[in-house]
PDB file of C-alpha atoms in Angstrom:
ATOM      1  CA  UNK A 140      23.220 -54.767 -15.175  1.00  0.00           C
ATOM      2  CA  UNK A 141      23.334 -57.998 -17.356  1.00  0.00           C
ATOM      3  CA  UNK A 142      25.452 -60.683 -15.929  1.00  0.00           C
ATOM      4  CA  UNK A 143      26.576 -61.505 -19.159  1.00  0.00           C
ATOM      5  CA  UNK A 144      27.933 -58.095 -19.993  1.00  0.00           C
ATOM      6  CA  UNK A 145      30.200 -58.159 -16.776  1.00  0.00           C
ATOM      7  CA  UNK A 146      31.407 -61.572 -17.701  1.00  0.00           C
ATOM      8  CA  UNK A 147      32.229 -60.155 -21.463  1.00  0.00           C
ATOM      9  CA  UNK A 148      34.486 -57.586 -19.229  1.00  0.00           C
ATOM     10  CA  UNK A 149      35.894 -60.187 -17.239  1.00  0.00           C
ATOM     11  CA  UNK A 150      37.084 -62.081 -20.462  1.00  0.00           C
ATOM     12  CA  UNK A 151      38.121 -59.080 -22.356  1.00  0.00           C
ATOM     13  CA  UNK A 152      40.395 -58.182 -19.602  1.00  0.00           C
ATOM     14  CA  UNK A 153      41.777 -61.649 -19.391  1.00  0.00           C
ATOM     15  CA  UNK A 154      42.769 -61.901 -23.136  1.00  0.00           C
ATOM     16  CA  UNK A 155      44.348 -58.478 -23.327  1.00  0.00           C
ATOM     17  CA  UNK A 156      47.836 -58.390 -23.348  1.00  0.00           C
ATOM     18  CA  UNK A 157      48.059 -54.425 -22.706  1.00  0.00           C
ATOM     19  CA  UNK A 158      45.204 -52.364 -21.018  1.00  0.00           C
ATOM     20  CA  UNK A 159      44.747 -48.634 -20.631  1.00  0.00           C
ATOM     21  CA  UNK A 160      42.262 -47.076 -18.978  1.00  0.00           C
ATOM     22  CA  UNK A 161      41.167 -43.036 -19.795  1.00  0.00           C
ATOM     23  CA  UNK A 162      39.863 -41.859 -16.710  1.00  0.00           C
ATOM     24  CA  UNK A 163      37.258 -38.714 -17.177  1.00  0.00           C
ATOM     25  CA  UNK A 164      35.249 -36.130 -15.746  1.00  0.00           C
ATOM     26  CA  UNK A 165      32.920 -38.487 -14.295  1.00  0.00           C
ATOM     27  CA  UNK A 166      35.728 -40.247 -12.059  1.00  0.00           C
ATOM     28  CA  UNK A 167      35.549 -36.990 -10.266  1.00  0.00           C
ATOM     29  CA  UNK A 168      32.099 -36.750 -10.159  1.00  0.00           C
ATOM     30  CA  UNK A 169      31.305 -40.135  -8.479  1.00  0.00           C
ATOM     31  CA  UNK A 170      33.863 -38.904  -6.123  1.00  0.00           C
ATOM     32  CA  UNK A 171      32.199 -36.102  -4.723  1.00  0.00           C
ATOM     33  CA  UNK A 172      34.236 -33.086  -7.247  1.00  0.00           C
ATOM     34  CA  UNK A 173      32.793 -31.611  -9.850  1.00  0.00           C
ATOM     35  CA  UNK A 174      34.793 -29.877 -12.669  1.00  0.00           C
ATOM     36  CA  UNK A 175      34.793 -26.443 -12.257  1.00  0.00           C
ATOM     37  CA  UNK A 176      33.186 -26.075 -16.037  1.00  0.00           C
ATOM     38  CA  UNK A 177      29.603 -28.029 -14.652  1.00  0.00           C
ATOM     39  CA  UNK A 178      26.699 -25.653 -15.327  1.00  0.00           C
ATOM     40  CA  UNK A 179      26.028 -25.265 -12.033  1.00  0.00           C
ATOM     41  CA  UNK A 180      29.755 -25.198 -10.424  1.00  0.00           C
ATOM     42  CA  UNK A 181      30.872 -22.169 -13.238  1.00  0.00           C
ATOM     43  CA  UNK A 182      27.377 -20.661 -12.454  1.00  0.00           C
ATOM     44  CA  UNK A 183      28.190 -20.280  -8.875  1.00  0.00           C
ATOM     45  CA  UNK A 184      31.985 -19.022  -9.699  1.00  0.00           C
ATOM     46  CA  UNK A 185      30.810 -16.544 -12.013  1.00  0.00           C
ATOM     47  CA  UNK A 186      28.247 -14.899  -9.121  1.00  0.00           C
ATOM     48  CA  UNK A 187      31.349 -15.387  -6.529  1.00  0.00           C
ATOM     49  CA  UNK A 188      34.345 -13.680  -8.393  1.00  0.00           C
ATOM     50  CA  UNK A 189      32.780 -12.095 -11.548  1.00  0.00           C
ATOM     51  CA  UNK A 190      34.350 -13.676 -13.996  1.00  0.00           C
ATOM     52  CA  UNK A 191      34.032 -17.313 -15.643  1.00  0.00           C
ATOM     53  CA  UNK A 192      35.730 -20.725 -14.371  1.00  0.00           C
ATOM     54  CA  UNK A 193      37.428 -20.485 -17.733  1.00  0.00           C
ATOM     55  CA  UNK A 194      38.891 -17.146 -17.364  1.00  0.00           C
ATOM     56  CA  UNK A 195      40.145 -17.044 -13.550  1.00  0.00           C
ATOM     57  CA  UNK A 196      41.409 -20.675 -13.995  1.00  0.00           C
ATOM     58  CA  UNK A 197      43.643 -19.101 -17.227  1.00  0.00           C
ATOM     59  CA  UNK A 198      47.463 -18.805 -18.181  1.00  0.00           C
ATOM     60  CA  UNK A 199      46.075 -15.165 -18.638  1.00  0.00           C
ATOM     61  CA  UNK A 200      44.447 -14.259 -15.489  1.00  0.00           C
ATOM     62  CA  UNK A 201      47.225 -15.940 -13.376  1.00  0.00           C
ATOM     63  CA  UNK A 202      49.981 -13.728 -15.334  1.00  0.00           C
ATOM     64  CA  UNK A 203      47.987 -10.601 -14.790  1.00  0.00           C
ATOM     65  CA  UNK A 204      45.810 -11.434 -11.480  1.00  0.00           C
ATOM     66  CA  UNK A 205      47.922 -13.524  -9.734  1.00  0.00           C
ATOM     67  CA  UNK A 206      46.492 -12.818  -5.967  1.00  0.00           C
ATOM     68  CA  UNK A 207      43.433 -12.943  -7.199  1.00  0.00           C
ATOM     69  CA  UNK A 208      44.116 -16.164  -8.819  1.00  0.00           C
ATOM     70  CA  UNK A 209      45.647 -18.061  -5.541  1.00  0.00           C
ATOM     71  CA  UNK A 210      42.828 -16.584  -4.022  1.00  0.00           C
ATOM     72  CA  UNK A 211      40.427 -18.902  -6.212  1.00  0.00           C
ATOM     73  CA  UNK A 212      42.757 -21.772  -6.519  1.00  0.00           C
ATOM     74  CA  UNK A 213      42.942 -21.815  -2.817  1.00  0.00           C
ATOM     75  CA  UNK A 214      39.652 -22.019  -2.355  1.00  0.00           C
ATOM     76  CA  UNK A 215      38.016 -23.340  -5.336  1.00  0.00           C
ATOM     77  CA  UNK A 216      40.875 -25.511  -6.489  1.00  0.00           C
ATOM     78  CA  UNK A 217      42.653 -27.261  -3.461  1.00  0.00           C
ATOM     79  CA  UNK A 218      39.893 -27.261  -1.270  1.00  0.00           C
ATOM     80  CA  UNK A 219      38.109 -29.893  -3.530  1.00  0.00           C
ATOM     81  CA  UNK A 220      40.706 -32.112  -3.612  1.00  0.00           C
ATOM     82  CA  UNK A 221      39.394 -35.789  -3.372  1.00  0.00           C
ATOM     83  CA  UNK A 222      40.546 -38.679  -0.919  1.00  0.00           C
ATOM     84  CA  UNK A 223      40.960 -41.772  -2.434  1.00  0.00           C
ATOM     85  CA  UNK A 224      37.551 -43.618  -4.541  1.00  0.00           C
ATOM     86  CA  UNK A 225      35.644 -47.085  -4.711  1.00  0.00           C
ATOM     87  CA  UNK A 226      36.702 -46.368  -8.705  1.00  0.00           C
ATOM     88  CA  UNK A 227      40.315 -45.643  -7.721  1.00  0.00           C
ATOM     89  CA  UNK A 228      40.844 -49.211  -5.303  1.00  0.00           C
ATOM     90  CA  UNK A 229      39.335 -50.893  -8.145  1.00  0.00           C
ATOM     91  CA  UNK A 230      41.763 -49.238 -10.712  1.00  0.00           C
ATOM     92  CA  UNK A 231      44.766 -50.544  -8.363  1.00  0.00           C
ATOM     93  CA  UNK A 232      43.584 -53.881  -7.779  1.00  0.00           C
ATOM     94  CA  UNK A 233      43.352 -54.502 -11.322  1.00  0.00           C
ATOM     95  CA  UNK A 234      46.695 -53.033 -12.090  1.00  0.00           C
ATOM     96  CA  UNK A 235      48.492 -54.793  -9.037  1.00  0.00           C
ATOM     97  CA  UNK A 236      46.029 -58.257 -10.651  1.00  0.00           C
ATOM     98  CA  UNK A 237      48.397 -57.443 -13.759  1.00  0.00           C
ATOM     99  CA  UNK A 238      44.919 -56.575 -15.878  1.00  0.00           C
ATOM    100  CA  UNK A 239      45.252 -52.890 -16.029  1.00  0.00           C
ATOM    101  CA  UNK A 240      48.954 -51.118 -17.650  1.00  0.00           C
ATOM    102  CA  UNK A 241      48.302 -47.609 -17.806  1.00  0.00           C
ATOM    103  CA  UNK A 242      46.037 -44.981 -16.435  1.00  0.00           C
ATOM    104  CA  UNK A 243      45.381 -41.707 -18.657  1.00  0.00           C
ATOM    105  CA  UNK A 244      43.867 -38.800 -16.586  1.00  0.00           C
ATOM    106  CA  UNK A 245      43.158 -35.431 -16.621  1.00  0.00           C
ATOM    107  CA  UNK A 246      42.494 -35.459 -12.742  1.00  0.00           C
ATOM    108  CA  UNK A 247      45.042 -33.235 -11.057  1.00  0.00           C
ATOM    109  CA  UNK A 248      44.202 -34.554  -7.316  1.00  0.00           C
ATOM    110  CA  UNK A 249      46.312 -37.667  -7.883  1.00  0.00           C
ATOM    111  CA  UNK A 250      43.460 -40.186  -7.090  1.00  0.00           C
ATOM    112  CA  UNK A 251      44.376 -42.736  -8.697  1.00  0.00           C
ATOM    113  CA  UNK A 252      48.206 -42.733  -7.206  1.00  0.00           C
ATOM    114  CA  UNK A 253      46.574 -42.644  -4.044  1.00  0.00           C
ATOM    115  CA  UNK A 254      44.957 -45.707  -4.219  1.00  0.00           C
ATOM    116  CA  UNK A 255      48.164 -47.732  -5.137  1.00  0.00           C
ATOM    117  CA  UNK A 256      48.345 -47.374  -9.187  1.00  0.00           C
ATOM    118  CA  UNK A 257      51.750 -46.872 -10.388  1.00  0.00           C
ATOM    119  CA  UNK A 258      51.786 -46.139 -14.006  1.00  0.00           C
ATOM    120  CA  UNK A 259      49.815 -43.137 -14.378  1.00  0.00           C
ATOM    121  CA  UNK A 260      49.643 -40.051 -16.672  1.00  0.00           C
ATOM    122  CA  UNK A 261      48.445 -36.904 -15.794  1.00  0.00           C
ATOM    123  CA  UNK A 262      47.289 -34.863 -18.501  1.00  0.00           C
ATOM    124  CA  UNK A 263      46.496 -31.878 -17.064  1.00  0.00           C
ATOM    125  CA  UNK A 264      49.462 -32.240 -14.065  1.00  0.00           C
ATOM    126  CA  UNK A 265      49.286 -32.492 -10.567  1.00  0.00           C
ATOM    127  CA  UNK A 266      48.245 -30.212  -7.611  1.00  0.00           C
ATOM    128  CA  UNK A 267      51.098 -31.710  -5.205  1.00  0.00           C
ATOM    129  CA  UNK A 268      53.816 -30.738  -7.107  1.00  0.00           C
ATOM    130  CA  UNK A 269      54.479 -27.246  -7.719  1.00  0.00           C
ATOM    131  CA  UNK A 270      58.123 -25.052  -8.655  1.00  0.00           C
ATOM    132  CA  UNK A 271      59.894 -22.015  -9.124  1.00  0.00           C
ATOM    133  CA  UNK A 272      59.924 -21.126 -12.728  1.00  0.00           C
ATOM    134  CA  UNK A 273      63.081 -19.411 -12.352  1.00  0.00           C
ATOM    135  CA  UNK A 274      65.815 -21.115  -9.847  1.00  0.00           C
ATOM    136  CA  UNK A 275      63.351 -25.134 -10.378  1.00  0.00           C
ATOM    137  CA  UNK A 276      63.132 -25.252  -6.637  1.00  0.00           C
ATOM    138  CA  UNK A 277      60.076 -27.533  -6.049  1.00  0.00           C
ATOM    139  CA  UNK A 278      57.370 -26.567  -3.406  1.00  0.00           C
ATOM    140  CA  UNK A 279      55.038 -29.027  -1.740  1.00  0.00           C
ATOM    141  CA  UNK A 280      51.014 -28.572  -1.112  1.00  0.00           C
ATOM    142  CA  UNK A 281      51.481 -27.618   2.199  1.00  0.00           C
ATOM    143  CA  UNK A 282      53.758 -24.717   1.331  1.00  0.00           C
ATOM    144  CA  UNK A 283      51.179 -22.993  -1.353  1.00  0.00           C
ATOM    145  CA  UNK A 284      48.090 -24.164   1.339  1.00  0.00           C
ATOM    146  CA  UNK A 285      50.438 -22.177   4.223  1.00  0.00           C
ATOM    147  CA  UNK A 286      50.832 -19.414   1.877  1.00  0.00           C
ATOM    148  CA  UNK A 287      49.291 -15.662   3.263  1.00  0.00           C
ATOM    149  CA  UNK A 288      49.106 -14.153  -0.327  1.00  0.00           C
ATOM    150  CA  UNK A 289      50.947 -15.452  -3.460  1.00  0.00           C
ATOM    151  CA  UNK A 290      53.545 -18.180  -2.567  1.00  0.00           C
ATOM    152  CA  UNK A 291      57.025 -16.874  -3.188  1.00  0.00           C
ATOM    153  CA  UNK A 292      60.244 -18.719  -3.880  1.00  0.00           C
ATOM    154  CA  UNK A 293      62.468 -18.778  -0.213  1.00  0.00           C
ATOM    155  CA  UNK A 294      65.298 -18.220  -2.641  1.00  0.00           C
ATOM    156  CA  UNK A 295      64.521 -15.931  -5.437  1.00  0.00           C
ATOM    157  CA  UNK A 296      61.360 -14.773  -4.432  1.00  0.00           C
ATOM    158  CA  UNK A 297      59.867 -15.456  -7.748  1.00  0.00           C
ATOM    159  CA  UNK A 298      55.963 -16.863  -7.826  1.00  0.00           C
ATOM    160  CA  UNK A 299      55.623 -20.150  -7.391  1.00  0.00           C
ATOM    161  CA  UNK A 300      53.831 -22.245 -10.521  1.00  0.00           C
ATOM    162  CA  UNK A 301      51.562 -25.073  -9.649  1.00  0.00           C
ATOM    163  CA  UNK A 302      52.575 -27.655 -12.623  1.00  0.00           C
ATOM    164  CA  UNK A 303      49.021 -27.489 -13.492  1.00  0.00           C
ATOM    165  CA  UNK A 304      47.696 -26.928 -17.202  1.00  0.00           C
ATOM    166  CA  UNK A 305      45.507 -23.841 -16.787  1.00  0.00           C
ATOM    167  CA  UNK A 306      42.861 -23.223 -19.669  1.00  0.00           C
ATOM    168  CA  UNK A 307      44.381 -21.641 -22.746  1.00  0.00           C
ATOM    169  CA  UNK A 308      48.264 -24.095 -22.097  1.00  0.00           C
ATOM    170  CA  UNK A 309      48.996 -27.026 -24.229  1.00  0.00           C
ATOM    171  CA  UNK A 310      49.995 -30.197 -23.036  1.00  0.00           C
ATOM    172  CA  UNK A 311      53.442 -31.134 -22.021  1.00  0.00           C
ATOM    173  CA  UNK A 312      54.883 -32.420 -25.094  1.00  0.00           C
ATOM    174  CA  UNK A 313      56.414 -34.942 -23.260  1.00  0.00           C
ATOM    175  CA  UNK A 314      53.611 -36.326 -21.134  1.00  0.00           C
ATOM    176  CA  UNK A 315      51.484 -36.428 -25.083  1.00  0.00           C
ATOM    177  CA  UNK A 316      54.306 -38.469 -26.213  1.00  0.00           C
ATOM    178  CA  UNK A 317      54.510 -41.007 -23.734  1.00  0.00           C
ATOM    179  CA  UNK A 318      50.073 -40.581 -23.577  1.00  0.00           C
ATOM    180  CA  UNK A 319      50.827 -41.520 -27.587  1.00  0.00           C
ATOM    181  CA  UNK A 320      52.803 -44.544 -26.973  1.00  0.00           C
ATOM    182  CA  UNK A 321      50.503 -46.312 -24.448  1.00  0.00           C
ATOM    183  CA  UNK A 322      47.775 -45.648 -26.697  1.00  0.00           C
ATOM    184  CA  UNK A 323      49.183 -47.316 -29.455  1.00  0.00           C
ATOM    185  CA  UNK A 324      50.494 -50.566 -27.046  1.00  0.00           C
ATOM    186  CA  UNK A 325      46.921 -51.099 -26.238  1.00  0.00           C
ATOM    187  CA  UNK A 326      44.789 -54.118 -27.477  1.00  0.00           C
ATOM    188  CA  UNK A 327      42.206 -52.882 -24.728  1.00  0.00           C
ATOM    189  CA  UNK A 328      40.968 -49.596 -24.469  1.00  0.00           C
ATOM    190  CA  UNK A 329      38.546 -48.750 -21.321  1.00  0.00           C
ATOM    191  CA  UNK A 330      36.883 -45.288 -21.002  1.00  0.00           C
ATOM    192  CA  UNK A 331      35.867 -44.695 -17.583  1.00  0.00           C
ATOM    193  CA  UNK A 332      33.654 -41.242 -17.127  1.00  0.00           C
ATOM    194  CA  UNK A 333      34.219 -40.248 -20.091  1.00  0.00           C
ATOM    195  CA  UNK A 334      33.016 -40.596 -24.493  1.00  0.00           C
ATOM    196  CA  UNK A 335      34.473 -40.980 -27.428  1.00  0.00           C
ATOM    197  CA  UNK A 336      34.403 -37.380 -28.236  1.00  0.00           C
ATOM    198  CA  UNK A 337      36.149 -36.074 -25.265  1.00  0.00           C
ATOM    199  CA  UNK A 338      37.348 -33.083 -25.772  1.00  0.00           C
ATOM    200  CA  UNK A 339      40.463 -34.271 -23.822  1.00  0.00           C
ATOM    201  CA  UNK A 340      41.001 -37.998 -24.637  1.00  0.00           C
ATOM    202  CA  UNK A 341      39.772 -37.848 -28.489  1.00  0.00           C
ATOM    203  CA  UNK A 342      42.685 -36.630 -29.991  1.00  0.00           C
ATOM    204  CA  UNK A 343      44.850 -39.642 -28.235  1.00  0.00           C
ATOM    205  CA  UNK A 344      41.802 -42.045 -28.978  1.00  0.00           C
ATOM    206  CA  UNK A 345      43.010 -41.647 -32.401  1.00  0.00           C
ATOM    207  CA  UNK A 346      46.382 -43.879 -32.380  1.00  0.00           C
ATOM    208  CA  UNK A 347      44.427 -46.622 -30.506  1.00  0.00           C
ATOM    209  CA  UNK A 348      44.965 -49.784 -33.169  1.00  0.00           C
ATOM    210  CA  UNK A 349      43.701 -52.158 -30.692  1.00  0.00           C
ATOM    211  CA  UNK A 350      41.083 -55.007 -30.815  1.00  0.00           C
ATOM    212  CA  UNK A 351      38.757 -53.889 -28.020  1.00  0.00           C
ATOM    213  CA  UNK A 352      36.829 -50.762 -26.155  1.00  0.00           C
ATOM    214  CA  UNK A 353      35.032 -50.859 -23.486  1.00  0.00           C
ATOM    215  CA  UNK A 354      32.712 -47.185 -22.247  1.00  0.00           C
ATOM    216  CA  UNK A 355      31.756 -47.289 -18.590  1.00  0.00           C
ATOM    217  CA  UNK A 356      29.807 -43.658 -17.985  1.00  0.00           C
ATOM    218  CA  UNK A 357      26.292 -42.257 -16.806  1.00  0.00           C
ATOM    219  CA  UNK A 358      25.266 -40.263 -19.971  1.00  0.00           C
ATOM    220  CA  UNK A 359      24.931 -42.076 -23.556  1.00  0.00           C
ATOM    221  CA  UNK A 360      26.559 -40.564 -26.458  1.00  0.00           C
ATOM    222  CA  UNK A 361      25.761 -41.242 -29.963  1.00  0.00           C
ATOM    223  CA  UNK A 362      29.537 -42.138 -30.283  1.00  0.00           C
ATOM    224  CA  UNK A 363      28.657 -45.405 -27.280  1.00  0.00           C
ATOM    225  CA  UNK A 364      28.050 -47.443 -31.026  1.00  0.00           C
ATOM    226  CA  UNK A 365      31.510 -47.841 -32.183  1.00  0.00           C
ATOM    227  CA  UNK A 366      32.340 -49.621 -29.024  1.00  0.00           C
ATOM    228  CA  UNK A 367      32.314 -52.990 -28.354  1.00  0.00           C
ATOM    229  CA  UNK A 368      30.805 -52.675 -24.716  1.00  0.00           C
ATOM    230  CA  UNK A 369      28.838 -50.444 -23.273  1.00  0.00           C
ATOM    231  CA  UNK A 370      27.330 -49.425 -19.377  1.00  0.00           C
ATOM    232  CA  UNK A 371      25.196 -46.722 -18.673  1.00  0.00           C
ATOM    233  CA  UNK A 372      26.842 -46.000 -14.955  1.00  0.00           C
ATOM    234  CA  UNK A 373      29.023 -45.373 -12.874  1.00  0.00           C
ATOM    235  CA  UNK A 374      32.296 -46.335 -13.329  1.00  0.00           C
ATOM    236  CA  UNK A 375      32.362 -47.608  -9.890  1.00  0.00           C
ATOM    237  CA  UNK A 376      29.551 -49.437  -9.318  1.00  0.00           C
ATOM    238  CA  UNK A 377      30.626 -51.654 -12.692  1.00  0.00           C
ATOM    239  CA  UNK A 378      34.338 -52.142 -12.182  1.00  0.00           C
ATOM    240  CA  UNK A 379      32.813 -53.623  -8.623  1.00  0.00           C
ATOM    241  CA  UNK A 380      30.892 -56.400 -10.314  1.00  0.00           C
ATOM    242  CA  UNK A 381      34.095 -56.847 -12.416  1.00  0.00           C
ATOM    243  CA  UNK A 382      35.828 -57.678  -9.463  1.00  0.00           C
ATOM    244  CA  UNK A 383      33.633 -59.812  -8.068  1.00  0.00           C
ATOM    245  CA  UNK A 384      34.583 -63.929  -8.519  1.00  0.00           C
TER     246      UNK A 384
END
């Protein structure tokens, strides 16, 4: 890549006063996971359990199927879960450098907390935490993991919910809102893995007001123009020639 480019980084990251980053799809890719809605990932679903990725993974098929949807989430879901990435180190050095304020994700395997970054949001929620819908007793990993069956409350033996957004949910309203808000502090806006017309990130893309975007991701997209810096790769292998001296 063009020396210059990564030095353009470099100074747009010095003369930002607030930086988020949206961290997409392809953060989980380079890291080994792919979503469950890649051709070839839902392909192989669909010939395991019968059924699409979009269906089993549902507010629908959970309420209706739950055993068979620990069953998948088990197996499909937890087993993929990621350890930490060259993308998420980089992420926390540049936070703990004071050049990075927020990360937005829809990555539900925590990656980027478990390389160090602090101020995070996670769209879609989080495999590690998990609760009783009915008494709010919280559950760890370990406990659905441990699980025979369906995991059951020790108190009120109600199911226990991952606080994951299943296809078909909204949003927490209060995870948009505070998404909103860091999207509208930002003079810097870096999407990592991801486009402009994501169907996750493009409605909070909206409210950035900023001076600045940067696109780090391995596919082009007619939408790479209205940037002001673009790389065709991986998010990783970029953000370590940004941290280079």
């Amino acid at each position: 890549m063009a020396r210059k480019e990564i030095e353009k980084f470099k100074s747009l990251l010095e003369k930002s006063h607030y930086t988020v980053a949206l961290c997409g799809s392809g953060m989980m890719e380079e890291g080994g996971t792919p979503v469950i809605r890649d051709d070839e990932r839902a392909y192989a679903i669909e010939q395991a359990y019968g059924v699409s990725p979009e269906y089993i993974f549902s507010s629908a098929y959970y309420n209706t199927r739950t055993e068979k949807f620990f069953e998948f989430y088990k197996k499909e879901i937890l087993s993929a879960r990621q350890k930490p990435t060259k993308s998420g180190n980089a992420l926390a050095r540049l936070e703990k450098e004071g050049k990075l304020d927020c990360i937005i994700t829809g990555n539900i395997y925590e990656i980027a907390q478990q390389c160090g970054c602090r101020n995070v949001i996670n769209l879609h929620g989080s495999i590690y935490k998990n609760w009783c819908p009915h008494c709010h007793k919280e559950y760890s990993l370990d406990y659905i993991m441990q699980a025979k069956t369906i995991p059951r409350c020790e108190h009120c033996h109600s199911v226990v919910r991952p606080l994951v957004s299943l296809f078909g949910e909204m949003v927490d309203s209060q995870v948009m809102t505070r998404a909103t808000v860091e999207m509208e502090k930002a003079e810097l806006l870096i999407l990592l893995g991801t486009n402009m017309n994501s169907e996750l990130f493009s409605n909070y893309i909206r409210y950035f007001d900023g001076k600045e975007i940067i696109i780090v991701h391995q596919r082009a997209h007619f939408l790479d123009k209205q940037a002001d810096l673009v790389f065709i790769d991986e998010p990783q292998n970029v953000l370590s020639e940004v941290l280079e001296p």
